[in-house]
XYZ file of N, CA and C in Angstrom:
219
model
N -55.625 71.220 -112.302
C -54.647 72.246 -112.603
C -53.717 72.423 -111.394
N -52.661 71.586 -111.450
C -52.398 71.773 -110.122
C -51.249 72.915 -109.727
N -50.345 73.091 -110.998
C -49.651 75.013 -110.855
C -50.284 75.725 -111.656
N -51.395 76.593 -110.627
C -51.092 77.821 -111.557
C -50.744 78.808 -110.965
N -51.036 80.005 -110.891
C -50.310 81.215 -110.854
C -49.536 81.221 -109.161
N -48.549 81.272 -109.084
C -48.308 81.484 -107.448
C -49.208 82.408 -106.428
N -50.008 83.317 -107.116
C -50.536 84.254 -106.496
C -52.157 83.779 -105.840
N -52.385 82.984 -107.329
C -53.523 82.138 -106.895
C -53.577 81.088 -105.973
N -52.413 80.120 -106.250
C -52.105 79.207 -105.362
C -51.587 79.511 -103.734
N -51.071 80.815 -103.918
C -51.025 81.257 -102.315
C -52.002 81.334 -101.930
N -53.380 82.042 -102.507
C -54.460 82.107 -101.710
C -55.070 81.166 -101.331
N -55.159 80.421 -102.511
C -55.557 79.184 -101.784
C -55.187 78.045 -100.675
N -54.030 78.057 -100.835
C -52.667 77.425 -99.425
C -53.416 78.838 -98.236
N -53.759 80.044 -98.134
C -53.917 81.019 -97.730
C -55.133 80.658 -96.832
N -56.405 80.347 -97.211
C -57.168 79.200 -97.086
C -57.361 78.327 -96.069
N -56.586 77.442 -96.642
C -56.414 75.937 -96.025
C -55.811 76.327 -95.106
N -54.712 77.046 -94.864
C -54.383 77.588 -93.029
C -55.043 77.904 -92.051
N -55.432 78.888 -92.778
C -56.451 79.447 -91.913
C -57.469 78.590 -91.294
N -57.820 77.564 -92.075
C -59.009 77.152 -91.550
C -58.103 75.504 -90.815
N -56.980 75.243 -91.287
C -55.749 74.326 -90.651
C -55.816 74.764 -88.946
N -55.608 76.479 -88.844
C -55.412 76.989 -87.755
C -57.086 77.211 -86.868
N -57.899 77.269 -86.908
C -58.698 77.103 -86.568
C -59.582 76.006 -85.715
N -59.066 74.555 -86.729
C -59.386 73.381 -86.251
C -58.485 72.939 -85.337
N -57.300 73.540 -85.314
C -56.684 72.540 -84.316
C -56.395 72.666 -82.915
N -55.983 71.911 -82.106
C -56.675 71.952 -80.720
C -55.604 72.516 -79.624
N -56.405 73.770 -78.943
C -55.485 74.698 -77.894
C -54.341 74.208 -77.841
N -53.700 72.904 -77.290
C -52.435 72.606 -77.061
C -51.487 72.684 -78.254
N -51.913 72.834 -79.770
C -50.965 72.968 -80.737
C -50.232 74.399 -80.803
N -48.914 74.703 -80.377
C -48.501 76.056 -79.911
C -48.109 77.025 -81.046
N -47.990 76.555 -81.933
C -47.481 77.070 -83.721
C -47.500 76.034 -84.835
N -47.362 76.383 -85.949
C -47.724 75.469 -86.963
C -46.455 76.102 -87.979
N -45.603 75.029 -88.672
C -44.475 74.869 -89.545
C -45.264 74.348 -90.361
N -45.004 75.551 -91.834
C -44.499 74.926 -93.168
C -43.246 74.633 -93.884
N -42.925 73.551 -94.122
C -41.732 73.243 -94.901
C -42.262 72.755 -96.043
N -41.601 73.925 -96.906
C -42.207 73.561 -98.463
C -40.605 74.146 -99.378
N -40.920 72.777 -100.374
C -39.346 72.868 -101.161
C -39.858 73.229 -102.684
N -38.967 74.139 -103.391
C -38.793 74.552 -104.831
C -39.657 75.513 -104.951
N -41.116 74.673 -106.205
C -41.912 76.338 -106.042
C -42.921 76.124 -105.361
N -43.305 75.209 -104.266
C -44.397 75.289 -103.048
C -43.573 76.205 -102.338
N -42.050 76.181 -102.400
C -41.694 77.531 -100.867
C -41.974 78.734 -101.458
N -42.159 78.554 -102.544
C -42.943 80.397 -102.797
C -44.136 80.351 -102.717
N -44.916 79.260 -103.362
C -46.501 79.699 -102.747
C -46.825 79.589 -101.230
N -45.654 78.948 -100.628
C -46.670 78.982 -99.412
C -45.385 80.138 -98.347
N -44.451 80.807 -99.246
C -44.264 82.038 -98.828
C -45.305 83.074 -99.232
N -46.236 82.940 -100.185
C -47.341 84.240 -100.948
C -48.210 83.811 -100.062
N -48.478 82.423 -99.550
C -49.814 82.192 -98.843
C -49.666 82.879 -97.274
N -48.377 83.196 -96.624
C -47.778 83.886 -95.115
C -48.764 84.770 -95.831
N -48.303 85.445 -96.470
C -48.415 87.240 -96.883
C -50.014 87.357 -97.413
N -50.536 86.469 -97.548
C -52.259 86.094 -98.138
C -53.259 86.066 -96.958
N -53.014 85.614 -95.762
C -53.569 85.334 -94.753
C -54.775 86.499 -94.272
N -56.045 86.189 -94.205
C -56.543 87.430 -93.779
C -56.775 87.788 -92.893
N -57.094 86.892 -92.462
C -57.314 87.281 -90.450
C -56.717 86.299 -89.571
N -56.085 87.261 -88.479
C -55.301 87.264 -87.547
C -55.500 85.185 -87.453
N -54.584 84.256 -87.271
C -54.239 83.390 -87.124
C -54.144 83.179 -85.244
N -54.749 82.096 -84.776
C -54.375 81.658 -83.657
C -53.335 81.681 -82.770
N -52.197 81.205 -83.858
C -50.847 80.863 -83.045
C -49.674 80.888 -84.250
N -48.716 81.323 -84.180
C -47.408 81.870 -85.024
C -47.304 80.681 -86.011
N -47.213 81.370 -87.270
C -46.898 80.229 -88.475
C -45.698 80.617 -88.914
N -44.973 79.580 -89.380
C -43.361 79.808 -89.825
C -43.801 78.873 -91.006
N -42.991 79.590 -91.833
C -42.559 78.940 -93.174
C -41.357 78.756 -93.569
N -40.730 77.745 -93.644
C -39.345 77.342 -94.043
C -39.608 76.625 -95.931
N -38.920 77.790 -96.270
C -38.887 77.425 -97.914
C -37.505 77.126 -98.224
N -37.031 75.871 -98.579
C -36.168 75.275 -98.901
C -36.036 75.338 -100.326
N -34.781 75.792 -101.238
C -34.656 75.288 -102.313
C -35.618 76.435 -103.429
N -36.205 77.377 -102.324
C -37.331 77.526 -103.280
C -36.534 79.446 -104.226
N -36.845 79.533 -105.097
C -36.689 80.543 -106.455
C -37.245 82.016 -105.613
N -36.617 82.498 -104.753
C -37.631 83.902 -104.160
C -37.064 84.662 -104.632
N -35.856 85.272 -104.982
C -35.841 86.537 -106.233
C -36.657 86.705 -107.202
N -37.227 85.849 -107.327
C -38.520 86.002 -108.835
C -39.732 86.937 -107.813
N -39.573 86.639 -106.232
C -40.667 87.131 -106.047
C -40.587 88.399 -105.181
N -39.503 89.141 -105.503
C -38.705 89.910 -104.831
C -38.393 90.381 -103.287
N -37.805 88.475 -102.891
C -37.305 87.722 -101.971
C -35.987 88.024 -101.847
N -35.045 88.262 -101.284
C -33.621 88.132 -101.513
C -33.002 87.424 -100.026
């Protein structure tokens, strides 16, 4: 199932960061997502999903992606 709900799929992208940010090694200083269409909204829901405090600053660059649906402007 690979779209379903953005809300779900953020958490889960939500997830995989977290534990992305965890494994990787002191010298990595921040971590970029670039995600285009409707991955830049889930992995804009997955920023906002995150539960505990992250290592080092994550940026998300959503290209292309539909964020008025997610009341993005």
């Amino acid at each position: 199932e690979p779209w379903r709900s953005v809300a779900r799929s953020g958490n889960a992208l939500a997830q995989v960061l977290s534990e992305v940010d965890r494994s990787l090694p002191p010298g990595i200083r921040d971590v970029t997502v670039i995600a285009h269409s409707a991955a830049g909204m889930i992995a804009v829901e997955a920023a906002g999903s995150i539960r505990t405090p992250l290592q080092r600053p994550l940026r998300i660059v959503a290209v292309g992606a539909p964020l008025a649906g997610l009341g993005f402007y």
